[in-house]
PDB file of N, CA and C in Angstrom:
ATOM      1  N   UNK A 195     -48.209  14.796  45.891  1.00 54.00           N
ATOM      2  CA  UNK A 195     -47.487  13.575  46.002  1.00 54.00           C
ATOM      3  C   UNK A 195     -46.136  13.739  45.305  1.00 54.00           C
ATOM      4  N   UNK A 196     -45.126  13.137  45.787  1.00 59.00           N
ATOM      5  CA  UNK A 196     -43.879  13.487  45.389  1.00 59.00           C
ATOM      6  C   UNK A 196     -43.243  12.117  44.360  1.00 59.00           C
ATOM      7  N   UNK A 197     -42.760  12.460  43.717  1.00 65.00           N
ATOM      8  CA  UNK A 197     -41.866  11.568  42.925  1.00 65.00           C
ATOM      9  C   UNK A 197     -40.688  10.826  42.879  1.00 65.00           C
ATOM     10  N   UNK A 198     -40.724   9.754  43.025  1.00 61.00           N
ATOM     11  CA  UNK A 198     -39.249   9.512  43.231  1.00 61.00           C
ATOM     12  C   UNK A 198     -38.150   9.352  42.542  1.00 61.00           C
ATOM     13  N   UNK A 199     -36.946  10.093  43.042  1.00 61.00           N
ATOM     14  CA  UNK A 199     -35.995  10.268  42.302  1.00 61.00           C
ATOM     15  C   UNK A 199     -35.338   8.316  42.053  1.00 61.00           C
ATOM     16  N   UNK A 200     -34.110   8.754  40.736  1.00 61.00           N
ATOM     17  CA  UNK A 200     -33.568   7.386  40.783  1.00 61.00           C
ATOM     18  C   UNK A 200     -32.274   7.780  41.475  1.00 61.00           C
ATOM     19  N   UNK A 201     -32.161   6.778  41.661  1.00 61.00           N
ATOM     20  CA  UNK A 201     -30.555   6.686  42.665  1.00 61.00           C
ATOM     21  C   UNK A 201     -29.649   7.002  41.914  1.00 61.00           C
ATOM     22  N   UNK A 202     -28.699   7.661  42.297  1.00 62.00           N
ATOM     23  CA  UNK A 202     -27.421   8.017  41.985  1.00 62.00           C
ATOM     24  C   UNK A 202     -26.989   6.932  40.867  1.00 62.00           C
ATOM     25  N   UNK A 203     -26.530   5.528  41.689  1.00 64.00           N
ATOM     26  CA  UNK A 203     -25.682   4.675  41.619  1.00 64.00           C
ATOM     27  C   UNK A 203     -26.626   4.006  40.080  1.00 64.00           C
ATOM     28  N   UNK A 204     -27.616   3.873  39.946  1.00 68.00           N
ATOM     29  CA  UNK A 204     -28.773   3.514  39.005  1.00 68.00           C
ATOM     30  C   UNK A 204     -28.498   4.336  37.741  1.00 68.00           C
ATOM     31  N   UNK A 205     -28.566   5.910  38.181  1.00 82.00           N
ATOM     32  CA  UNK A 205     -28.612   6.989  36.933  1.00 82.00           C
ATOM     33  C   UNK A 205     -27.175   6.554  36.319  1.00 82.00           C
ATOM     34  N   UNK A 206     -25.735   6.261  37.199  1.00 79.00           N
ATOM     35  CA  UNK A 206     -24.343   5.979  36.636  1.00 79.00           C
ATOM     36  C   UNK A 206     -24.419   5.088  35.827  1.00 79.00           C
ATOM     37  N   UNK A 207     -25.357   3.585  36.698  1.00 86.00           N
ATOM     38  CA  UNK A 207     -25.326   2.316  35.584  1.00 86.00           C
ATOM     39  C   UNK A 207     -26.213   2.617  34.346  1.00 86.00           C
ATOM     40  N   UNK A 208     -27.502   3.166  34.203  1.00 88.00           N
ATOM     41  CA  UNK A 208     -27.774   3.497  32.728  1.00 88.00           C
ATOM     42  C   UNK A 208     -26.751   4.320  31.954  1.00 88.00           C
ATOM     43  N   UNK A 209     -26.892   5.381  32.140  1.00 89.00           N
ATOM     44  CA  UNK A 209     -25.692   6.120  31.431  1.00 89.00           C
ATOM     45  C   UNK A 209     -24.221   5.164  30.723  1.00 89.00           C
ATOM     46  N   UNK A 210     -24.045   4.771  31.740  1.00 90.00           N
ATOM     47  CA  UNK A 210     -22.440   3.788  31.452  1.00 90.00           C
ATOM     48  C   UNK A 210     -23.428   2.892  30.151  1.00 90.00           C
ATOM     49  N   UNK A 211     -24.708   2.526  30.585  1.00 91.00           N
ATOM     50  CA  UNK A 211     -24.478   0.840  29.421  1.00 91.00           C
ATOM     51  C   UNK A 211     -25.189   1.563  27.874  1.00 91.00           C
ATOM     52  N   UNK A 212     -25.768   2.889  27.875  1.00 92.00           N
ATOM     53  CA  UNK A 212     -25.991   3.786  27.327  1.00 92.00           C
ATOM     54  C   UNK A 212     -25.092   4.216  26.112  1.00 92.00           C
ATOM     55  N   UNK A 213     -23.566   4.780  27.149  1.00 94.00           N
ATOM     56  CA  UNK A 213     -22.449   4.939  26.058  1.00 94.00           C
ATOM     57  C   UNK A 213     -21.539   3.502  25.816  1.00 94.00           C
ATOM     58  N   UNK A 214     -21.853   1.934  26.253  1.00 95.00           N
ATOM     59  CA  UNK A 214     -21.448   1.150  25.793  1.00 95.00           C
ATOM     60  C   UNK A 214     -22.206   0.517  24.380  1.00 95.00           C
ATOM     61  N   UNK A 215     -23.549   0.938  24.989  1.00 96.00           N
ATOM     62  CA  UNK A 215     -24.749   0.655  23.243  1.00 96.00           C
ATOM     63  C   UNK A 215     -23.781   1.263  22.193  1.00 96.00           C
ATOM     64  N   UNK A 216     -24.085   2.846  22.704  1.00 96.00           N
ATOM     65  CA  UNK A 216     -23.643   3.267  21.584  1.00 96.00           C
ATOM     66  C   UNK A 216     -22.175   3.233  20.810  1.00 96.00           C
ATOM     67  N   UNK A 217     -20.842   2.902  21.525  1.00 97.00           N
ATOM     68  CA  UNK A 217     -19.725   2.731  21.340  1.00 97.00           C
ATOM     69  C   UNK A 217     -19.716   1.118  20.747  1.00 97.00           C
ATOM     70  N   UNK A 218     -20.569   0.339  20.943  1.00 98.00           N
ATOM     71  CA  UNK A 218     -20.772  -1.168  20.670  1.00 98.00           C
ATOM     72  C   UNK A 218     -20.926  -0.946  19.225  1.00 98.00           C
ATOM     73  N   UNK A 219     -22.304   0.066  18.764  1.00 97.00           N
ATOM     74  CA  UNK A 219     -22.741   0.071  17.853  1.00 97.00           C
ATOM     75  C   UNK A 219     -22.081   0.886  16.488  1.00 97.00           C
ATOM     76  N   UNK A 220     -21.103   1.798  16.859  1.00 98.00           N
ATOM     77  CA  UNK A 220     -20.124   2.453  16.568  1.00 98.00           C
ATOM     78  C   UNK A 220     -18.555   1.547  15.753  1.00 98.00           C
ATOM     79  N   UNK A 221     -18.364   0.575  16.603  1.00 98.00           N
ATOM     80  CA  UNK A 221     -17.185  -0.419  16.534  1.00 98.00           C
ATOM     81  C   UNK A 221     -17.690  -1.299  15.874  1.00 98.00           C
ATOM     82  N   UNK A 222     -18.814  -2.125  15.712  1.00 98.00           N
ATOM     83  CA  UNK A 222     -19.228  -2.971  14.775  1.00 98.00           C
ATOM     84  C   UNK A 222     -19.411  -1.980  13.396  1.00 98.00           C
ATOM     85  N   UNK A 223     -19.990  -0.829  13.131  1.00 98.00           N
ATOM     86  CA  UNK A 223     -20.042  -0.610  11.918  1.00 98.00           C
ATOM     87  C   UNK A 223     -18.433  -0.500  11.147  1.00 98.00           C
ATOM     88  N   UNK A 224     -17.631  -0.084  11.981  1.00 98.00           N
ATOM     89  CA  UNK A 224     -15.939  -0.083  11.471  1.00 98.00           C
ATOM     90  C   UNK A 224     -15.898  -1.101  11.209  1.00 98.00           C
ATOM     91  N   UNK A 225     -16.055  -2.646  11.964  1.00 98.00           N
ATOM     92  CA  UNK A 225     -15.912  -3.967  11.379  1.00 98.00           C
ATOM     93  C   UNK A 225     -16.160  -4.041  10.280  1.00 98.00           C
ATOM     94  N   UNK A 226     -17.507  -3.981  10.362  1.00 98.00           N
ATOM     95  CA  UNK A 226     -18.249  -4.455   9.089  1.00 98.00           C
ATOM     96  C   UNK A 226     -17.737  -3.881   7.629  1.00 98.00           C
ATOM     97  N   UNK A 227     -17.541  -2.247   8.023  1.00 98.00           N
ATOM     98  CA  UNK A 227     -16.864  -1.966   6.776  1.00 98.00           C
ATOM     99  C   UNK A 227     -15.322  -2.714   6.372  1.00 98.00           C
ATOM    100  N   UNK A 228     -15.003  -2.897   7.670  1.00 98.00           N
ATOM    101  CA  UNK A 228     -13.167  -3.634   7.291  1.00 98.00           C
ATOM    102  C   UNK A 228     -13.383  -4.617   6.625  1.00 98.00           C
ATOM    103  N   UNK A 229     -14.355  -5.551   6.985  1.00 98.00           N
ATOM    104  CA  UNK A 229     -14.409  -6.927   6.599  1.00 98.00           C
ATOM    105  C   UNK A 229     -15.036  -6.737   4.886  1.00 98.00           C
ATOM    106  N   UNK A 230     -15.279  -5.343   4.186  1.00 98.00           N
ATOM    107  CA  UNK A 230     -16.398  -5.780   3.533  1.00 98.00           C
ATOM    108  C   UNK A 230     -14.849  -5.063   3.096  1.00 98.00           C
ATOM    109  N   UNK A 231     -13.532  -4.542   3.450  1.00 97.00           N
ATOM    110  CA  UNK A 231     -12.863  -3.831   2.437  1.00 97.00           C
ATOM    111  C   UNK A 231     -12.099  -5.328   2.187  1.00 97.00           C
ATOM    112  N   UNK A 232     -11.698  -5.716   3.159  1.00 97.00           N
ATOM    113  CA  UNK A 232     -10.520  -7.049   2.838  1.00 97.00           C
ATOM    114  C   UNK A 232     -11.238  -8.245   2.056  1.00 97.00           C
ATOM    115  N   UNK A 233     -12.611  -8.416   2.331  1.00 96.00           N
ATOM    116  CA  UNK A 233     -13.162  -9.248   1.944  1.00 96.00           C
ATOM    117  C   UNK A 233     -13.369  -8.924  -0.056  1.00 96.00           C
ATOM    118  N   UNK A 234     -13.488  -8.175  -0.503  1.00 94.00           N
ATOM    119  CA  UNK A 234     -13.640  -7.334  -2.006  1.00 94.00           C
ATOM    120  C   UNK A 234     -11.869  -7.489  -2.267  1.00 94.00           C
ATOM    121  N   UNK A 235     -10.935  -6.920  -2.040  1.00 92.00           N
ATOM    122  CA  UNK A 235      -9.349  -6.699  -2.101  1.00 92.00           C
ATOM    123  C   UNK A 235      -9.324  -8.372  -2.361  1.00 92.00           C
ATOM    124  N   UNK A 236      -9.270  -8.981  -1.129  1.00 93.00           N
ATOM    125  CA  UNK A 236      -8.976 -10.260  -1.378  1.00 93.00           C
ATOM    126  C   UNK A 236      -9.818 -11.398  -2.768  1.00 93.00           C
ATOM    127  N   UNK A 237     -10.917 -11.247  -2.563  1.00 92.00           N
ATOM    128  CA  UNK A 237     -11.497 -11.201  -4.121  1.00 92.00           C
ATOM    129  C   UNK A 237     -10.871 -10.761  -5.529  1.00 92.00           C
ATOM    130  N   UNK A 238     -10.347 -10.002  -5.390  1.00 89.00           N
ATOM    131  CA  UNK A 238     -10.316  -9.219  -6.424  1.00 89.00           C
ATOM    132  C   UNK A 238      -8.597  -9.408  -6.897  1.00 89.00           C
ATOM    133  N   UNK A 239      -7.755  -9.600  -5.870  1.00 87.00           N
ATOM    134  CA  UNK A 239      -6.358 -10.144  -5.367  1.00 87.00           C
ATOM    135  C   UNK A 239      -6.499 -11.468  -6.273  1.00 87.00           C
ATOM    136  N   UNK A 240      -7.151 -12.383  -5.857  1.00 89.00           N
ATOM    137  CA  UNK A 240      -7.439 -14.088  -6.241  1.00 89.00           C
ATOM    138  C   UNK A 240      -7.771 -14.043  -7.441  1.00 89.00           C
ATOM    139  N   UNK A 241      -8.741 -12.847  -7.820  1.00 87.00           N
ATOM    140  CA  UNK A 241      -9.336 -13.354  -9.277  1.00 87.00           C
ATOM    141  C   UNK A 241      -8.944 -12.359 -10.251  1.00 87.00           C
ATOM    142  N   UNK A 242      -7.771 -12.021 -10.185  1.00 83.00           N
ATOM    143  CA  UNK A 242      -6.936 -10.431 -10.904  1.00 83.00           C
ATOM    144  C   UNK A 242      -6.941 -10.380 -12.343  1.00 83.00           C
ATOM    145  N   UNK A 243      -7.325 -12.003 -13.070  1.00 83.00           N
ATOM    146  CA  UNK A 243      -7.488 -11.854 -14.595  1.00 83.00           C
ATOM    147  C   UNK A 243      -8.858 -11.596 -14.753  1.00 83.00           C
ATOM    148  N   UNK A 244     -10.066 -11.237 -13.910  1.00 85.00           N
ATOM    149  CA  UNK A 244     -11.211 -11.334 -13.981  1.00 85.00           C
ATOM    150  C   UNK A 244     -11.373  -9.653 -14.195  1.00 85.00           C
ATOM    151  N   UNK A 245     -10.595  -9.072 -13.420  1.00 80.00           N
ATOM    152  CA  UNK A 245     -10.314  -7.081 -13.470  1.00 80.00           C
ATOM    153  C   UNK A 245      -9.541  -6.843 -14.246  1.00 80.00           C
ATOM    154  N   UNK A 246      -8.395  -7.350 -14.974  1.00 78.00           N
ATOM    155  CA  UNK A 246      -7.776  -6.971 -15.257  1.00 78.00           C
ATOM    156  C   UNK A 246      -6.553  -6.451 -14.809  1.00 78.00           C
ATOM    157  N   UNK A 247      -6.135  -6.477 -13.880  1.00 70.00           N
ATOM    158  CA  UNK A 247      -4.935  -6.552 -12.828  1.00 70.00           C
ATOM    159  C   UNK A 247      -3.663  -7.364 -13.297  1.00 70.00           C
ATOM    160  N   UNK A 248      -3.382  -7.879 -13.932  1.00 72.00           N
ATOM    161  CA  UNK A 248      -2.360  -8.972 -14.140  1.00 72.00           C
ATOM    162  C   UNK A 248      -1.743  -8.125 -15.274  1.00 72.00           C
ATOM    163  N   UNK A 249      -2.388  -7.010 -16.272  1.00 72.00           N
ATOM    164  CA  UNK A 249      -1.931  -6.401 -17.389  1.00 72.00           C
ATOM    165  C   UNK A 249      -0.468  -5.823 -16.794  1.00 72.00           C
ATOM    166  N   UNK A 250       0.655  -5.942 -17.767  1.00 71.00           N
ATOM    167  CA  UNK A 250       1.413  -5.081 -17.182  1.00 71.00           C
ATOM    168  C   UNK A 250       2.361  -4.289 -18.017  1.00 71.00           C
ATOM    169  N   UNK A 251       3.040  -2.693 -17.776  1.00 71.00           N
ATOM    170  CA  UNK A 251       3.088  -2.671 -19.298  1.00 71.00           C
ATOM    171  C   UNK A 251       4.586  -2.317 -19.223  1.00 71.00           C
ATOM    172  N   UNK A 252       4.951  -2.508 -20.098  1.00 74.00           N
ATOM    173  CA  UNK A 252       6.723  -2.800 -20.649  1.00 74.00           C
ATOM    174  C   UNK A 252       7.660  -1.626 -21.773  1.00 74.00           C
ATOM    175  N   UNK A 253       7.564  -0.737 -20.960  1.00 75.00           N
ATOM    176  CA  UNK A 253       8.354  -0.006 -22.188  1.00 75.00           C
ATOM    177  C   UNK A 253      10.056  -0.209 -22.055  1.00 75.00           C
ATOM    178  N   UNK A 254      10.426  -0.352 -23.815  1.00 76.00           N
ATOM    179  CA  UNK A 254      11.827  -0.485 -23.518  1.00 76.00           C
ATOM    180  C   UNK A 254      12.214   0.682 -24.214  1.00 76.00           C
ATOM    181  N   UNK A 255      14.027   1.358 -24.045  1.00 75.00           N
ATOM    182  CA  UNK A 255      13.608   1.858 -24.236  1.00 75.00           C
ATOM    183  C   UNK A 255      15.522   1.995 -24.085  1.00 75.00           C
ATOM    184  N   UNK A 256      16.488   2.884 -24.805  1.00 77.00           N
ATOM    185  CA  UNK A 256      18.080   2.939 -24.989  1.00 77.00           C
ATOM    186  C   UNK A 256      18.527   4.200 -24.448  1.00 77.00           C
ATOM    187  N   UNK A 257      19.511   4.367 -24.599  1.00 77.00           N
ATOM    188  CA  UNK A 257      20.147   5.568 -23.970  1.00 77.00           C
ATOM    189  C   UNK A 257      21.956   5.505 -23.484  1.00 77.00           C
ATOM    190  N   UNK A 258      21.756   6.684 -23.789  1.00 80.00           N
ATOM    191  CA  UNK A 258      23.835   6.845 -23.421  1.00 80.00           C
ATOM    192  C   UNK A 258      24.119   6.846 -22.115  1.00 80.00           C
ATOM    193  N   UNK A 259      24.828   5.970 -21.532  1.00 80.00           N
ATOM    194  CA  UNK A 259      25.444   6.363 -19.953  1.00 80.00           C
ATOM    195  C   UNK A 259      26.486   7.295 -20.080  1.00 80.00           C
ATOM    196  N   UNK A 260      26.544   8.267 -19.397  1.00 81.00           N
ATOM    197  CA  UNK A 260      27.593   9.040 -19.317  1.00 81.00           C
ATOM    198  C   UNK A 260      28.713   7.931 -18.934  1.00 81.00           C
ATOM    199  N   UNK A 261      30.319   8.422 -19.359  1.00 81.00           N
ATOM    200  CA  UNK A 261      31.618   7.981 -18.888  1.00 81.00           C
ATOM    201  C   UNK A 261      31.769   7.727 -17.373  1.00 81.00           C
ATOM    202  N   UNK A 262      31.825   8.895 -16.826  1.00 83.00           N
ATOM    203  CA  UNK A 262      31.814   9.344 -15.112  1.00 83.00           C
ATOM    204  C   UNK A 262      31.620   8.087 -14.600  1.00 83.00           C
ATOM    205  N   UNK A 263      29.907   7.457 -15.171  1.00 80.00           N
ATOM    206  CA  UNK A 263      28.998   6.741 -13.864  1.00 80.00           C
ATOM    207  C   UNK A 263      29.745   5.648 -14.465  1.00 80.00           C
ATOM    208  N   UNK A 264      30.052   5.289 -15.708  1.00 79.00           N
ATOM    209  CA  UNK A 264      30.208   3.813 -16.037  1.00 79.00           C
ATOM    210  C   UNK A 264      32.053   3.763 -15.254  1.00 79.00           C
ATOM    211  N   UNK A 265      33.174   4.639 -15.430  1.00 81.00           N
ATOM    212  CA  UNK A 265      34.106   4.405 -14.763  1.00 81.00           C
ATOM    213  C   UNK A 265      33.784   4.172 -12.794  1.00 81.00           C
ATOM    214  N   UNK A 266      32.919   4.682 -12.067  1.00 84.00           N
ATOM    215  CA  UNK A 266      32.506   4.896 -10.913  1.00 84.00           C
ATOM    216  C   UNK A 266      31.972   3.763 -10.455  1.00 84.00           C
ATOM    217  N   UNK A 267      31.088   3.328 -11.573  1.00 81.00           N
ATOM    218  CA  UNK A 267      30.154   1.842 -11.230  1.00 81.00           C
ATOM    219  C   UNK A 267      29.140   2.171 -10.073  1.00 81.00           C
ATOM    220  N   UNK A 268      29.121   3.522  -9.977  1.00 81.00           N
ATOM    221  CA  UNK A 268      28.259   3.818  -8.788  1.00 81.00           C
ATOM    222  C   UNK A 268      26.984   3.234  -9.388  1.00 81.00           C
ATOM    223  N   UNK A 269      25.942   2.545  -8.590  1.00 81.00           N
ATOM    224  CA  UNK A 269      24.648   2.407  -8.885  1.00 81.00           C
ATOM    225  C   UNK A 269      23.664   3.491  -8.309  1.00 81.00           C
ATOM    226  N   UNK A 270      23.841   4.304  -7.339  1.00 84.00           N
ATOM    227  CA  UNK A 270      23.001   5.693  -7.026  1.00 84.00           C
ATOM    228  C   UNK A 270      23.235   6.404  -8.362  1.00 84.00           C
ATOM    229  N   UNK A 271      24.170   6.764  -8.673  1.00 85.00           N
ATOM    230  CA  UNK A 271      24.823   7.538  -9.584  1.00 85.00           C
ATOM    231  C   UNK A 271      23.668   7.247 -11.117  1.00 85.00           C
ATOM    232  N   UNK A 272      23.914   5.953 -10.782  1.00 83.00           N
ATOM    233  CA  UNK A 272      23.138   5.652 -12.724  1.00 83.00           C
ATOM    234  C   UNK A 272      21.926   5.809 -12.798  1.00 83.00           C
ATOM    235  N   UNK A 273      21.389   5.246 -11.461  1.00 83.00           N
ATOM    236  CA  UNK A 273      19.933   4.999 -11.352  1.00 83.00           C
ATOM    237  C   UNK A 273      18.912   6.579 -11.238  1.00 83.00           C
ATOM    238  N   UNK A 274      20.251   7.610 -10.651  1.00 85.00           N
ATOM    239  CA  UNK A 274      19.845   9.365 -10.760  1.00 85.00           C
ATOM    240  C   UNK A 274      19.495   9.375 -12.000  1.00 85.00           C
ATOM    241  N   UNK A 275      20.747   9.155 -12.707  1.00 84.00           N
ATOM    242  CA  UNK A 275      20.958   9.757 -14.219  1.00 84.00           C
ATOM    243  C   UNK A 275      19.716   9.182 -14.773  1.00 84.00           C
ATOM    244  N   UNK A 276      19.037   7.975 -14.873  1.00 82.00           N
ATOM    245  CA  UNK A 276      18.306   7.295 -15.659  1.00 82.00           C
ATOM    246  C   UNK A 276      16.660   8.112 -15.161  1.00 82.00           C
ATOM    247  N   UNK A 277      16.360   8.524 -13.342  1.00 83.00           N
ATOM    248  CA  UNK A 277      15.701   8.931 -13.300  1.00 83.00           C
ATOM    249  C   UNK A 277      15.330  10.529 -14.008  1.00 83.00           C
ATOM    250  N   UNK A 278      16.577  10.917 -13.960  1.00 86.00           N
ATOM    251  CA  UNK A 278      16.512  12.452 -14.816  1.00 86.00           C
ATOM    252  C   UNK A 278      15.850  12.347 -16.213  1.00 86.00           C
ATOM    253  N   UNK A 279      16.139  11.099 -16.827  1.00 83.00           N
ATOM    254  CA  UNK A 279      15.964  11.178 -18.273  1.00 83.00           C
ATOM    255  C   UNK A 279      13.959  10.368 -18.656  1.00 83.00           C
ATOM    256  N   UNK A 280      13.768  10.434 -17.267  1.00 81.00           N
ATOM    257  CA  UNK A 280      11.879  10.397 -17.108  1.00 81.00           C
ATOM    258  C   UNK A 280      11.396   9.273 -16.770  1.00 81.00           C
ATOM    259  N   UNK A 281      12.724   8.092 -16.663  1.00 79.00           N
ATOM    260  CA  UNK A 281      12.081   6.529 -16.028  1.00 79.00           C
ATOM    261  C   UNK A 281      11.956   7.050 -14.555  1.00 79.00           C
ATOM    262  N   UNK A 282      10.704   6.182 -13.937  1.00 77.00           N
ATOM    263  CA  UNK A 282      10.603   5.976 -13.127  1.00 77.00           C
ATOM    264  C   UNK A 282      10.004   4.587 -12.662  1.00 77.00           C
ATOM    265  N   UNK A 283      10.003   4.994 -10.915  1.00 77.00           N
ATOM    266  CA  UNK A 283       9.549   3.032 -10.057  1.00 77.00           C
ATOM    267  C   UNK A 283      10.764   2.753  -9.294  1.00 77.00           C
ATOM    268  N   UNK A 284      10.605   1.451  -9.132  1.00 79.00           N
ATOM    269  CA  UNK A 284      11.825   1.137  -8.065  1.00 79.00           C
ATOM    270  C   UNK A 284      12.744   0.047  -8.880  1.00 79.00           C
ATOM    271  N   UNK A 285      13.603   0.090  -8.870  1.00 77.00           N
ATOM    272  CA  UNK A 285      14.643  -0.625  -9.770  1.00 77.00           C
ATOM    273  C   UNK A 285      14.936  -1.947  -9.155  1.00 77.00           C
ATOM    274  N   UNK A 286      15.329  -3.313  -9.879  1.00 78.00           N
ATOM    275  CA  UNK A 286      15.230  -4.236  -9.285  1.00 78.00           C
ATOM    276  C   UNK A 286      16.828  -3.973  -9.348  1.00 78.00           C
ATOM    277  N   UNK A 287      17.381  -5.494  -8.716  1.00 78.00           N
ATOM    278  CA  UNK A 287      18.568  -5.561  -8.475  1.00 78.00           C
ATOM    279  C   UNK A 287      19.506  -5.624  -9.339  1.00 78.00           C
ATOM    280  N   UNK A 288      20.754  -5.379  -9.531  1.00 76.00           N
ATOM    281  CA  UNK A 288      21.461  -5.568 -10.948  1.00 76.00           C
ATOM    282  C   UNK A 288      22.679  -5.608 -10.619  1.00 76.00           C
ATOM    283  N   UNK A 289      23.505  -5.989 -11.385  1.00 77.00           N
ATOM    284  CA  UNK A 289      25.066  -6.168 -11.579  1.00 77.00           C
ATOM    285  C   UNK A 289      25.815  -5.191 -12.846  1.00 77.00           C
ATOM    286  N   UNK A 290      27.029  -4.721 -12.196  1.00 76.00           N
ATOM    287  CA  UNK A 290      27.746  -3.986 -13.464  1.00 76.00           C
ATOM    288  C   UNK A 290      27.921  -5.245 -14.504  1.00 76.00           C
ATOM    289  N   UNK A 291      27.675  -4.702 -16.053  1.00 76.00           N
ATOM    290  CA  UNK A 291      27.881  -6.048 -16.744  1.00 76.00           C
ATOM    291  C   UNK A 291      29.473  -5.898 -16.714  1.00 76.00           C
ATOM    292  N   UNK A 292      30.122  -7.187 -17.842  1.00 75.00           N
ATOM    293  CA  UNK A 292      31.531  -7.071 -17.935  1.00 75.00           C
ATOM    294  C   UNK A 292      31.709  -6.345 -19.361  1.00 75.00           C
ATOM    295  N   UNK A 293      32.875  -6.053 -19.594  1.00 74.00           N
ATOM    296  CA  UNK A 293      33.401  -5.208 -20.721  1.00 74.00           C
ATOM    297  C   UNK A 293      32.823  -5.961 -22.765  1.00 74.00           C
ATOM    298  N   UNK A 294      32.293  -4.716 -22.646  1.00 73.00           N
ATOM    299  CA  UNK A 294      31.472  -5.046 -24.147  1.00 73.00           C
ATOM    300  C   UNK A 294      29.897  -5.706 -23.798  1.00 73.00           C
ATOM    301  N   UNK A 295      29.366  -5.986 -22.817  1.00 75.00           N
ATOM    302  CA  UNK A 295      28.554  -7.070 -22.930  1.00 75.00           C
ATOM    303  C   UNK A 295      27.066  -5.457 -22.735  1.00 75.00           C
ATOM    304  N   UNK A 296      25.968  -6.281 -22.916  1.00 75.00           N
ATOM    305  CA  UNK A 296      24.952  -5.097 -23.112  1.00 75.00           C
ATOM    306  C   UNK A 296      24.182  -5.223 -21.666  1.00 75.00           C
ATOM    307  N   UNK A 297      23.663  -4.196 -21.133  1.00 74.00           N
ATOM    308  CA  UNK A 297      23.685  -3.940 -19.941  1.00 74.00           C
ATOM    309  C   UNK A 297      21.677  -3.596 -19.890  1.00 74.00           C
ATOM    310  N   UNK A 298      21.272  -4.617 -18.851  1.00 75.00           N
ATOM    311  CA  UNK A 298      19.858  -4.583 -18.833  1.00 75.00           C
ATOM    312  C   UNK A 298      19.814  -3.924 -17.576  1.00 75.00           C
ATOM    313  N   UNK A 299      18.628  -3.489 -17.510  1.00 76.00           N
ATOM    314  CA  UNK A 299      18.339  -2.380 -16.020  1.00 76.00           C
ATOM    315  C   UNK A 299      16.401  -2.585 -15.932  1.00 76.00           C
ATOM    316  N   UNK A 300      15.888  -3.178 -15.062  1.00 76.00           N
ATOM    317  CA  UNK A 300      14.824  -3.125 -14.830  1.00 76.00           C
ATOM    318  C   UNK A 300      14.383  -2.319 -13.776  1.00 76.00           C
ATOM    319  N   UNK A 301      12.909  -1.290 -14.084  1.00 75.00           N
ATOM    320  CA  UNK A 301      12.267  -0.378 -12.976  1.00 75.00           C
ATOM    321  C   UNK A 301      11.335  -1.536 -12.873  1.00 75.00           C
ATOM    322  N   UNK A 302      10.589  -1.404 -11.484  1.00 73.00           N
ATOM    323  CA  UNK A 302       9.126  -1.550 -11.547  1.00 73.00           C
ATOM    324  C   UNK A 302       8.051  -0.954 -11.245  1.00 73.00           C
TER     325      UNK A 302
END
């Protein structure tokens, strides 16, 4: 007695819903991990005196400008020089001060 085969068109539709299980099941676990990363971040974002996150630390700290940069007023120029001498971060915005006055420079 002979057996019957499955149809072509039958063997395509299992197969297809086969690699949709598994691609289904694949894409939800990425969710789940996304949601479980933003969901912790955002926690942790909101409640930052609870970690410790809000600490922040402040060194101050003097130094000679060379002549050159202060006649130039270049701000690439100063902000090199200052990185050479071991500050680093990104510098907030600043203004040349005026003559005599003391000159603040914030990294962050």
């Amino acid at each position: 007695m002979a057996t019957a085969l499955p149809s072509p068109k039958r063997s395509l539709s299992r197969t297809l819903l086969l690699q949709m299980r598994s691609l289904h099941i694949y894409l939800s676990m990425l969710a789940v991990v996304m949601l479980m990363f933003f969901g912790v971040t955002g926690f942790m974002l909101n409640h930052a005196e609870w970690f410790g996150l809000e600490v922040t630390r402040t060194d101050v700290s003097s130094t000679t400008i060379p002549a050159a940069v202060i006649e130039k007023q270049d701000k690439l120029m100063l902000v090199e020089h200052l990185r050479s001498t071991g500050v680093g971060g990104a510098v907030d915005p600043f203004d040349w001060p005026g003559e005599g006055e003391v000159f603040h420079l914030a990294f962050k």
